[in-house]
CSV table of C-alpha atoms in Angstrom, one decimal:
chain,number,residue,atom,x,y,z
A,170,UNK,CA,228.9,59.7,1.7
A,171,UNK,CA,227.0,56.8,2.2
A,172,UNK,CA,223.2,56.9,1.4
A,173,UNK,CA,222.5,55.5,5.1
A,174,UNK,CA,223.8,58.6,6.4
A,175,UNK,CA,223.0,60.9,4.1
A,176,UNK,CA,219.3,59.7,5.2
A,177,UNK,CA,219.8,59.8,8.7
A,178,UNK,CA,221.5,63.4,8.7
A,179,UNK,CA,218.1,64.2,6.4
A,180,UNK,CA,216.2,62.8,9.1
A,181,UNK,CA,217.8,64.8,12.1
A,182,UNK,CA,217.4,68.0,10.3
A,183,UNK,CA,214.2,67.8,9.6
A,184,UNK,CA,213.2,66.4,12.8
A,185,UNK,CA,215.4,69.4,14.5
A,186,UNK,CA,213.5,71.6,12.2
A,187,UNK,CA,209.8,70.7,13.0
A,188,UNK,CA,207.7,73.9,12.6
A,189,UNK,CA,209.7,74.6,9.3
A,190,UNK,CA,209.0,70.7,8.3
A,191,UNK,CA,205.6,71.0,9.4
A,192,UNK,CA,205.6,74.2,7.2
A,193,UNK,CA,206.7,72.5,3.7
A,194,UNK,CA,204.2,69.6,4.7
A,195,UNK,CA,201.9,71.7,4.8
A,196,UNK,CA,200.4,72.1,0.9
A,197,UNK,CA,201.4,68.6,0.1
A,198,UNK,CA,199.2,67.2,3.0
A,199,UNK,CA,196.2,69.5,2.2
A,200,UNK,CA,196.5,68.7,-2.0
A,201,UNK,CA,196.8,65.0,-1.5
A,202,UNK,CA,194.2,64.8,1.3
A,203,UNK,CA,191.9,66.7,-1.2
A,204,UNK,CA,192.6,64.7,-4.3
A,205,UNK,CA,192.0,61.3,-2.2
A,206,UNK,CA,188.6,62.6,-0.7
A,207,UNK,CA,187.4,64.6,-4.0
A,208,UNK,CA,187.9,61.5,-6.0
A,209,UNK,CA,186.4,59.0,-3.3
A,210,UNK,CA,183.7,61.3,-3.0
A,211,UNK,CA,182.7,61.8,-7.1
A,212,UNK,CA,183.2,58.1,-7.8
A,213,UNK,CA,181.0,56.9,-5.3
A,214,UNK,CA,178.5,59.4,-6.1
A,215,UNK,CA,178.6,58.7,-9.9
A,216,UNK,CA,178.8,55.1,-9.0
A,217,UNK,CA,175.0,55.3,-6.8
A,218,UNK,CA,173.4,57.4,-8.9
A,219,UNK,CA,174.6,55.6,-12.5
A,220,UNK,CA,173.4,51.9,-9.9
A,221,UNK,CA,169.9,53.8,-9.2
A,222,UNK,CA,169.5,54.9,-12.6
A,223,UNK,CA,170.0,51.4,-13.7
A,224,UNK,CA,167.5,50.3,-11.3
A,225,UNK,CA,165.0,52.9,-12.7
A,226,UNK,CA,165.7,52.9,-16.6
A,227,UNK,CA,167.8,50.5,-18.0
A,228,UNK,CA,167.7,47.8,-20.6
A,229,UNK,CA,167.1,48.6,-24.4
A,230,UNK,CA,164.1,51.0,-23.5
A,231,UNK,CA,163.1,54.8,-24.8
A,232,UNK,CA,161.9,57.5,-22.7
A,233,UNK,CA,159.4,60.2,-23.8
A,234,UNK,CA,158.6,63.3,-21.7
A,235,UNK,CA,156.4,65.8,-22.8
A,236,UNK,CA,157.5,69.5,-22.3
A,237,UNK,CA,156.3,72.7,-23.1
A,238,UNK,CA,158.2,75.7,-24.5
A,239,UNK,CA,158.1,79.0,-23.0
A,240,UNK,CA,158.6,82.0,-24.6
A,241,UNK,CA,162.3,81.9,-23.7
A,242,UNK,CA,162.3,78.7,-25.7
A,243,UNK,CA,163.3,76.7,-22.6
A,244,UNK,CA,161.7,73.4,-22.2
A,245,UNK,CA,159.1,73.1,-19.0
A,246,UNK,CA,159.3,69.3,-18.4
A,247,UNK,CA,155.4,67.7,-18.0
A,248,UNK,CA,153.9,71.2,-19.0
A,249,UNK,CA,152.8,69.8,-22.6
A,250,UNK,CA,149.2,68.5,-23.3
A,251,UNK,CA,149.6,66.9,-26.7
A,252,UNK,CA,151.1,63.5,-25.8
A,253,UNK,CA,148.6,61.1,-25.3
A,254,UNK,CA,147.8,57.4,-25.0
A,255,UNK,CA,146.9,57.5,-28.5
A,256,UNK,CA,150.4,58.6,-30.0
A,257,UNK,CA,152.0,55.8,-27.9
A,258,UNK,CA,149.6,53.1,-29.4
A,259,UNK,CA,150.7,54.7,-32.6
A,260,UNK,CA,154.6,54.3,-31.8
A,261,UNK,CA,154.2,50.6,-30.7
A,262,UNK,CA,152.0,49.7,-34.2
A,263,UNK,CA,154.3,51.7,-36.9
A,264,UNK,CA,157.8,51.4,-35.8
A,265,UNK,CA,159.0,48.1,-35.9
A,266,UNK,CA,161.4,47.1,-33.2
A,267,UNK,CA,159.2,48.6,-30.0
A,268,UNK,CA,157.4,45.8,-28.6
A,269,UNK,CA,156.0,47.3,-25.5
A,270,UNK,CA,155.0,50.7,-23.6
A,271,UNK,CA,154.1,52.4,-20.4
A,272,UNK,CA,151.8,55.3,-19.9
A,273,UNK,CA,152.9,57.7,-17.0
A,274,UNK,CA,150.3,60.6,-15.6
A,275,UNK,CA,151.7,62.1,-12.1
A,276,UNK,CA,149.4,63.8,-9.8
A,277,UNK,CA,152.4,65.1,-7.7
A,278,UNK,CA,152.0,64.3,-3.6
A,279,UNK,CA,148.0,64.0,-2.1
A,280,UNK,CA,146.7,62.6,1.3
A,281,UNK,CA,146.6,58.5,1.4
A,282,UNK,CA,144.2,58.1,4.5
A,283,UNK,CA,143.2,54.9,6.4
A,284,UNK,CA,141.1,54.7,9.3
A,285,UNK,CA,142.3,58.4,10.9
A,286,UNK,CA,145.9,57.9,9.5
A,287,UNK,CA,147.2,59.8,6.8
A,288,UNK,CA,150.4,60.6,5.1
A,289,UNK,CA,151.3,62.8,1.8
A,290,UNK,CA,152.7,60.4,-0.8
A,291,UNK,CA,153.1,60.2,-4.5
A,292,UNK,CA,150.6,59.3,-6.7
A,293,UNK,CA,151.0,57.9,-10.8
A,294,UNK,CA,149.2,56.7,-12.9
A,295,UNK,CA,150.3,53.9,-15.2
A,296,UNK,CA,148.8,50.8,-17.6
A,297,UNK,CA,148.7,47.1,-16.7
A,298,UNK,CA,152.3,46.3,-18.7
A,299,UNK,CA,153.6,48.9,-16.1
A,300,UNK,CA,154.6,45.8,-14.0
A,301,UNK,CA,157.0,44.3,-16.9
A,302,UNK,CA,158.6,47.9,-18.7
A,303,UNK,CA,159.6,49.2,-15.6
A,304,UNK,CA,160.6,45.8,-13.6
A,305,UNK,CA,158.4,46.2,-10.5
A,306,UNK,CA,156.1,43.7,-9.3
A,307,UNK,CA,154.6,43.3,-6.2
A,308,UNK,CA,155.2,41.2,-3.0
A,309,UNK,CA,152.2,40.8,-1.8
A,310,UNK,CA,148.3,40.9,-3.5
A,311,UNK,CA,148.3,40.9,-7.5
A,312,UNK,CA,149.1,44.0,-9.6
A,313,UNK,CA,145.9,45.8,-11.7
A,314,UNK,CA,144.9,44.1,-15.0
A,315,UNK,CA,143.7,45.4,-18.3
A,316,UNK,CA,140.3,45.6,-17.2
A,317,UNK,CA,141.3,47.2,-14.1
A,318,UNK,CA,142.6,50.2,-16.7
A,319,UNK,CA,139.6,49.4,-19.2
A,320,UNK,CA,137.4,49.6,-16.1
A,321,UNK,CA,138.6,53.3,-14.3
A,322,UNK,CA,138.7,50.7,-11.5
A,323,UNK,CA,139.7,52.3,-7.8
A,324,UNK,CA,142.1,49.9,-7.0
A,325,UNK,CA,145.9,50.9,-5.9
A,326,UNK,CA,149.1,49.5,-4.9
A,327,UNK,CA,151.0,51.0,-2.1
A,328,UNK,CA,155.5,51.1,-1.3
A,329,UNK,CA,156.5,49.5,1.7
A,330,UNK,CA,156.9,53.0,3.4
A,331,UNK,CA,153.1,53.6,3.2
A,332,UNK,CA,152.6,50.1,4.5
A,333,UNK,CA,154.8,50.8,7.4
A,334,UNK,CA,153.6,54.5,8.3
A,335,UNK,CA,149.9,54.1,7.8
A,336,UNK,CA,148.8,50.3,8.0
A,337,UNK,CA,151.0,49.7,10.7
A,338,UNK,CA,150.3,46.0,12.1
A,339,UNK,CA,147.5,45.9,9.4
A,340,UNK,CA,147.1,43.9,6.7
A,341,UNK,CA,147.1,46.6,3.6
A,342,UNK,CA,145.6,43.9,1.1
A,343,UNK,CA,141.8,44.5,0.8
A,344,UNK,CA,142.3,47.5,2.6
A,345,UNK,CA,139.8,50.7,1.7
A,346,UNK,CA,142.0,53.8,1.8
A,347,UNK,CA,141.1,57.3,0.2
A,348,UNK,CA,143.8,59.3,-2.4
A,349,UNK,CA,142.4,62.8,-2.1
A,350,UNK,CA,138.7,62.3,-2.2
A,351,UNK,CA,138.4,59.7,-4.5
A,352,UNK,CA,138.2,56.2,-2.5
A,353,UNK,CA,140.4,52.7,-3.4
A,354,UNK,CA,141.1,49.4,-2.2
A,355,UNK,CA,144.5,48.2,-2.1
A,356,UNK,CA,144.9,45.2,-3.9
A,357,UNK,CA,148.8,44.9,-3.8
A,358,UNK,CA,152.3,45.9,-2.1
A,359,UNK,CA,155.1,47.2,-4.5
A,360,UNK,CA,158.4,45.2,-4.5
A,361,UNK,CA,160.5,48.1,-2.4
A,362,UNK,CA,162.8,50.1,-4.5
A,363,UNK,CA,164.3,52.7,-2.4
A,364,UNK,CA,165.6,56.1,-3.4
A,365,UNK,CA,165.4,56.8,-7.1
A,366,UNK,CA,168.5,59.4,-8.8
A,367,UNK,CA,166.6,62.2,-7.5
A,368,UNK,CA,166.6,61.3,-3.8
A,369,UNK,CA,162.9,60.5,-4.0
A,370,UNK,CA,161.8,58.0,-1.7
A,371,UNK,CA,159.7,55.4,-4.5
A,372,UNK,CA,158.2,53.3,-1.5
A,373,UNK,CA,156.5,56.2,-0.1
A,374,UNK,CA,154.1,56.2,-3.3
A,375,UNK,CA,150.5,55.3,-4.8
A,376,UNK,CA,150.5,53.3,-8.3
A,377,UNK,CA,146.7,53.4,-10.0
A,378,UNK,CA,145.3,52.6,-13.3
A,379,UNK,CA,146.3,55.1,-15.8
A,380,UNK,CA,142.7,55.6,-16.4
A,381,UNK,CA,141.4,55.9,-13.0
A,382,UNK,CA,144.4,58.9,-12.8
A,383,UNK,CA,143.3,60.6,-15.9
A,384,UNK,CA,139.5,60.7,-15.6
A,385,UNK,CA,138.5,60.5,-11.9
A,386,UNK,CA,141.7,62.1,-10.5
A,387,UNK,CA,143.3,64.9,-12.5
A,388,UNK,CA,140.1,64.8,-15.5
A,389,UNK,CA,142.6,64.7,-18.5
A,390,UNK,CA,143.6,63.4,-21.6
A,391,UNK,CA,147.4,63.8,-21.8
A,392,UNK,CA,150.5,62.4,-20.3
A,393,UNK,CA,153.5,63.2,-18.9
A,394,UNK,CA,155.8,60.7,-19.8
A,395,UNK,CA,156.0,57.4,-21.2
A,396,UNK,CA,158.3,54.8,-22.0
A,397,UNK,CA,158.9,51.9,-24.6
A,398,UNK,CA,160.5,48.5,-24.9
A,399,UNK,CA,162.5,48.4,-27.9
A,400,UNK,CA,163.7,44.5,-28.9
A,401,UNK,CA,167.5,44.2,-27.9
A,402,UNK,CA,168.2,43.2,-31.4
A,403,UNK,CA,167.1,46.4,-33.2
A,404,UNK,CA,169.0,49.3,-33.6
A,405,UNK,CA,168.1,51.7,-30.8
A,406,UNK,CA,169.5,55.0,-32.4
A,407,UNK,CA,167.1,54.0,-35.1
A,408,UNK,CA,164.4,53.8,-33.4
A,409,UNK,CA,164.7,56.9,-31.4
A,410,UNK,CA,165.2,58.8,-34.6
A,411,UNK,CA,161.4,57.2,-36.3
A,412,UNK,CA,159.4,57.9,-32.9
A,413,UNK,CA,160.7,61.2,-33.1
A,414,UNK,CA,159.9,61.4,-36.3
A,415,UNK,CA,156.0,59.9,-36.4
A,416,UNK,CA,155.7,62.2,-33.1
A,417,UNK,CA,156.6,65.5,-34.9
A,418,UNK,CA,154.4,64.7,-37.8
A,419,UNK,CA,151.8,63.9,-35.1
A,420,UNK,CA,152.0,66.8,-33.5
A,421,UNK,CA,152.0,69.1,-36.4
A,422,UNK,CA,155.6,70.5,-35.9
A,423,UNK,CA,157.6,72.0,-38.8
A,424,UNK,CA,160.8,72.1,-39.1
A,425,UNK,CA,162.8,74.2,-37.2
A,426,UNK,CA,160.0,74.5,-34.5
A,427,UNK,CA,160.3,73.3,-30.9
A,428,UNK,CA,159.4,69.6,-30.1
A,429,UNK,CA,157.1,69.1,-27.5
A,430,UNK,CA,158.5,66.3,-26.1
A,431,UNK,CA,162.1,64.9,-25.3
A,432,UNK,CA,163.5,61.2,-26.0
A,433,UNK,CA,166.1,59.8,-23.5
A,434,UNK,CA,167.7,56.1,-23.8
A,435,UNK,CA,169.7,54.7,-21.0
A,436,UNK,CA,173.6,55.5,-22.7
A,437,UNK,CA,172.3,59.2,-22.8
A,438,UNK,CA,171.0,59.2,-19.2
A,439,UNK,CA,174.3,58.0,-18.1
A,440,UNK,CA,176.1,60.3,-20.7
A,441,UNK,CA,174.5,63.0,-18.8
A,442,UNK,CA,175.0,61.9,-15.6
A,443,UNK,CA,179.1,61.6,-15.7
A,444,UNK,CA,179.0,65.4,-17.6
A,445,UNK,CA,177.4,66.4,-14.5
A,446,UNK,CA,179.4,64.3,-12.2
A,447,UNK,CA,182.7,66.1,-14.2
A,448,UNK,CA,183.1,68.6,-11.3
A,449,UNK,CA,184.0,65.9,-9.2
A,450,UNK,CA,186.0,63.9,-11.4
A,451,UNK,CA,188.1,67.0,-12.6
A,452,UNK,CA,187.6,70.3,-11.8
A,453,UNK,CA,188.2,69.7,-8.1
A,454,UNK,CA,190.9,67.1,-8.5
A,455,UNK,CA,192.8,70.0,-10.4
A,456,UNK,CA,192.2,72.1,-7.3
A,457,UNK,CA,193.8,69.5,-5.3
A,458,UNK,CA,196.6,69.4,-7.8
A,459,UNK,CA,197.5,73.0,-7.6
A,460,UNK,CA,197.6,72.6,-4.0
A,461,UNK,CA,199.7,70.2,-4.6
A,462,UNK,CA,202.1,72.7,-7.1
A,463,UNK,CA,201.7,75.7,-4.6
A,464,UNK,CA,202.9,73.3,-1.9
A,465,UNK,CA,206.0,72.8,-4.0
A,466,UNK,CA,206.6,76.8,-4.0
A,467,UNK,CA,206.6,77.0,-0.7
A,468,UNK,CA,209.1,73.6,-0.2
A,469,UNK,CA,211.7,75.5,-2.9
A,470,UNK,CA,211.0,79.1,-1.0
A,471,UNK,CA,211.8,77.6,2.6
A,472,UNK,CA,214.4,75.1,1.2
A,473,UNK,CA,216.3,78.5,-0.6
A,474,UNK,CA,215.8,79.8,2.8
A,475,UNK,CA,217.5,76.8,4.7
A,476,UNK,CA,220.3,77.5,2.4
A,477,UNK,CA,221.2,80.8,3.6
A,478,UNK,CA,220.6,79.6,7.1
A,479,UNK,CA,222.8,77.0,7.1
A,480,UNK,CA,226.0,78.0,5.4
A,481,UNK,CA,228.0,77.4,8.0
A,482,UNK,CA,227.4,73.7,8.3
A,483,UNK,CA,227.7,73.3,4.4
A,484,UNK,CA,231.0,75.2,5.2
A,485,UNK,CA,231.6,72.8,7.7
A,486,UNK,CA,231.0,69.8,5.8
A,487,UNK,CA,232.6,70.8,3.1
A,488,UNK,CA,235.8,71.1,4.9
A,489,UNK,CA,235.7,68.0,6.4
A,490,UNK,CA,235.6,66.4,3.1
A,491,UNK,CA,231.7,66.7,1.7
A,492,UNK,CA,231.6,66.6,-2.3
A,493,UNK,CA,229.3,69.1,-3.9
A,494,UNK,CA,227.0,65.8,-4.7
A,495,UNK,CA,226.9,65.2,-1.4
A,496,UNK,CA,225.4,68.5,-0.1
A,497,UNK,CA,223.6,68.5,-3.5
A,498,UNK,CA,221.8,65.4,-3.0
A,499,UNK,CA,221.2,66.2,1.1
A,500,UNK,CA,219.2,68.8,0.0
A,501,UNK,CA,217.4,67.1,-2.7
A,502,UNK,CA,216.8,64.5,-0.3
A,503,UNK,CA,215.5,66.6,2.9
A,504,UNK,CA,212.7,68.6,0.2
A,505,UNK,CA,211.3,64.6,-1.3
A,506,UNK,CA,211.2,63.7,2.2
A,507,UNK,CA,209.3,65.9,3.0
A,508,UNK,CA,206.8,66.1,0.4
A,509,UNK,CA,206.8,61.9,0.8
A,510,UNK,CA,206.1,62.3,4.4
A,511,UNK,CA,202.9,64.7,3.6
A,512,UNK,CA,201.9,62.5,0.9
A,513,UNK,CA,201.8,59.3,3.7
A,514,UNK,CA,199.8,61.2,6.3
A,515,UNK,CA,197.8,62.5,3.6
A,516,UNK,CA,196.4,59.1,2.5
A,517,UNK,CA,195.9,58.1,6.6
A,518,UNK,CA,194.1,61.6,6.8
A,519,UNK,CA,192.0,60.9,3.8
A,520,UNK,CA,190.9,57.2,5.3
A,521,UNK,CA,190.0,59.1,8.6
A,522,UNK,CA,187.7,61.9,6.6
A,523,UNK,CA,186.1,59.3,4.0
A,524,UNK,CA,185.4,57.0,7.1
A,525,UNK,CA,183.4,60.3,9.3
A,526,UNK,CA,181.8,61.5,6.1
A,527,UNK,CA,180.7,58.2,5.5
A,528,UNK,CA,179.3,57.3,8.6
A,529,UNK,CA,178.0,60.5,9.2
A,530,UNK,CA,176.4,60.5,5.9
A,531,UNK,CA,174.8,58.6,3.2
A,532,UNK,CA,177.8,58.8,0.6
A,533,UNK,CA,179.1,56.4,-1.0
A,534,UNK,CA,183.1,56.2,-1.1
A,535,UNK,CA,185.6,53.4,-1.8
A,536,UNK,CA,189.0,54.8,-1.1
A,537,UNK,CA,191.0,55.2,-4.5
A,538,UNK,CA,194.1,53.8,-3.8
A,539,UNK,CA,194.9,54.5,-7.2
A,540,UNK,CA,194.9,58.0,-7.5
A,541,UNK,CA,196.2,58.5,-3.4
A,542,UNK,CA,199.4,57.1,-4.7
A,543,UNK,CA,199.2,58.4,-8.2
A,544,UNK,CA,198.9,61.9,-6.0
A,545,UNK,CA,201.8,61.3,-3.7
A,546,UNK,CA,203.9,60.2,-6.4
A,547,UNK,CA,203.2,63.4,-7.9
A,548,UNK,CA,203.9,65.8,-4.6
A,549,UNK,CA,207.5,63.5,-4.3
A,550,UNK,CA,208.3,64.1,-7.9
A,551,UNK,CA,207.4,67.8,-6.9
A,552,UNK,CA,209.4,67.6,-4.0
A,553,UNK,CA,212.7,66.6,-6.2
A,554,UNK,CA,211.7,69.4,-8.5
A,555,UNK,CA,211.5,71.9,-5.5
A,556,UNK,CA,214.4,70.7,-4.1
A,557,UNK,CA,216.7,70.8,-7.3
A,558,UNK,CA,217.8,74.9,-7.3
A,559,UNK,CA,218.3,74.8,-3.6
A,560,UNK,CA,220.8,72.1,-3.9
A,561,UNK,CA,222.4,73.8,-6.5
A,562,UNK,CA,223.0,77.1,-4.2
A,563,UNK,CA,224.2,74.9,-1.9
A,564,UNK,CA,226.4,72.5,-3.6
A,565,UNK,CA,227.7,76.1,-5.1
A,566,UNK,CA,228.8,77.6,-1.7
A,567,UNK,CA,232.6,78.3,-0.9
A,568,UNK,CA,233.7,76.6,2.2
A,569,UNK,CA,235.7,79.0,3.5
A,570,UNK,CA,233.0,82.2,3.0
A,571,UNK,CA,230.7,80.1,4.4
A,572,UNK,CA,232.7,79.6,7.5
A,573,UNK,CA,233.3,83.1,8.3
């Protein structure tokens, strides 16, 4: 038989047939559809968050958060008082390849209020250098000096959403505001910056001197994080390993005891960020592949059922000349058809849902062509699969029992 008509006789079957079609379609549409959003979905998130990360922490830099250890042993993040300014001076003088470093002291959210208007925003605390280790300078008014932070001065800089919500038409520069109860002039507007990985909006915040945080607002002498600038050309797994070190000594902790503090460097950050992101990227793509399988079971099941349905025809055929090949490869051919036909709709369904979720949304996801084909060439391989042991029954059939 010639392949054009063993693909239009396909054709008028299945479209003869369209709630069983419709039927075997079924798991193949649903799996591919899945695999195509799931993966869309994952890769744009990992995408943002590694892009906001990088906008946060990147570079050849260390990150030091102090924690505290319950009596479970799990770490509380910010809840140790034994970092201090002090060990970070220490850091920066004794190991060699650190050139730089931040202090960070957070009070968590407070009133900002000018002239009757008020808004809870963020508050932190950091030095003078804060404006190169953590690449944010400001677009309007200067950033604090060194004798700003020698000084406890009450000056602040303010994120564009503070600027927008509470100055309104305004000028925030010279500006006297109060954080709490402690009054401060605004001497600056931070460069905007947007969400950070944690969906935190960083322009709705308050940066003052470190100093002015520790003594007039919160009235202590420890931090909660800091960070360091570590020369490019040193080895930063090295480093990592002496501050560590000088901080345990420090510290006063033996070995085996719990550190009081945590390092991070930007290829661990991102380390940990795809092991979280792994749900998306595999877990639920495997879901979407056994959909894909159990879609196959039910193409073989309603194919072995087309079989016994439709021994006359192969009778029929048979004894108007059809090979065994023939009827073998018809029904081959009707089961990757239909797994192919799923597989197309499934990638024009899967445009459709990334393009609502998107716009109804703030997800990020660039359609992976890639694996949308790389998953309907799976469901048609499946469908060849499904479609082998009904062929067989059928190729099998006697003409003449099958005509009686």
């Amino acid at each position: 038989m010639k392949t054009s008509r063993l693909v239009s006789s396909c054709l008028r079957m299945l479209g003869r047939n369209k709630l069983r079609t419709s039927f075997m379609m079924l798991g193949t549409l649903i799996g591919v559809t899945a695999l195509t959003v799931v993966v869309a979905l994952g890769q744009g998130t990992q995408q943002e968050v590694v892009s906001k990360f990088r906008t946060f922490f990147a570079g050849s830099s260390v990150m030091i958060q102090a924690v505290a250890t319950s009596q479970s042993g799990l770490h509380q993040a910010g809840g140790s008082t034994t970092f201090t300014i002090d060990d970070l001076d220490a850091i920066q003088e004794e190991i060699p390849g650190v050139t730089m470093h931040d202090p960070t002291q957070f009070m968590g959210t407070g009133d900002l209020v000018f002239k009757g208007n008020s808004i809870r925003t963020a508050v932190r605390g950091h030095s003078e250098r804060a404006e190169i280790v953590r690449a944010r300078s400001v677009t309007r008014g200067v950033y604090f000096t060194a004798q700003h932070v020698r000084s406890s001065a009450r000056v602040a800089l303010v994120g564009e959403t503070l600027v927008e919500r509470v100055f309104a038409d305004v000028d925030p520069i010279g500006q006297a505001i109060r954080i709490g109860t402690v009054p401060f002039e605004v001497i600056g507007v931070l460069a905007p910056i947007g969400l950070d990985p944690h969906g935190i909006d960083r322009d709705n915040e308050a940066i003052i001197p470190i100093s002015t945080m520790m003594r007039r607002m919160m009235n202590v002498d420890y931090l909660i994080s800091g960070r360091l600038v570590v020369d490019p050309t040193a080895d930063l797994d090295a480093v990592v390993n002496d501050v560590e070190e000088l901080l345990r000594q420090r510290h006063g902790i033996g070995p085996g005891e719990q550190d009081d503090f945590r390092t991070f460097t930007p290829v661990q950050v991102e380390q940990m960020i795809a092991s979280s992101n792994r749900i998306f990227t595999v877990l639920l793509p495997l879901v979407a592949l056994i959909s894909i399988l159990v879609g196959a079971g039910v193409v073989a099941n309603v194919m072995l059922m087309s079989v016994s349905e439709r021994k006359a025809e192969i009778g029929l055929r048979k004894a108007v000349g059809a090979r065994p090949r023939d009827i073998w490869w018809q029904f081959v051919l009707e089961s990757t058809l239909v797994t192919a036909l799923g597989g197309a709709l499934a990638i024009g369904l899967g445009i459709a849902a990334l393009g609502v979720i998107t716009s109804y949304t703030a997800a990020e996801a660039a359609f992976p062509w890639a694996t949308s084909l790389l998953g309907m060439g799976i469901a048609v391989a499946v469908g060849v699969v499904a479609g082998v042991m009904p062929a067989r029954r059928a190729a099998a059939l006697d003409p003449v029992q099958s005509l009686r």
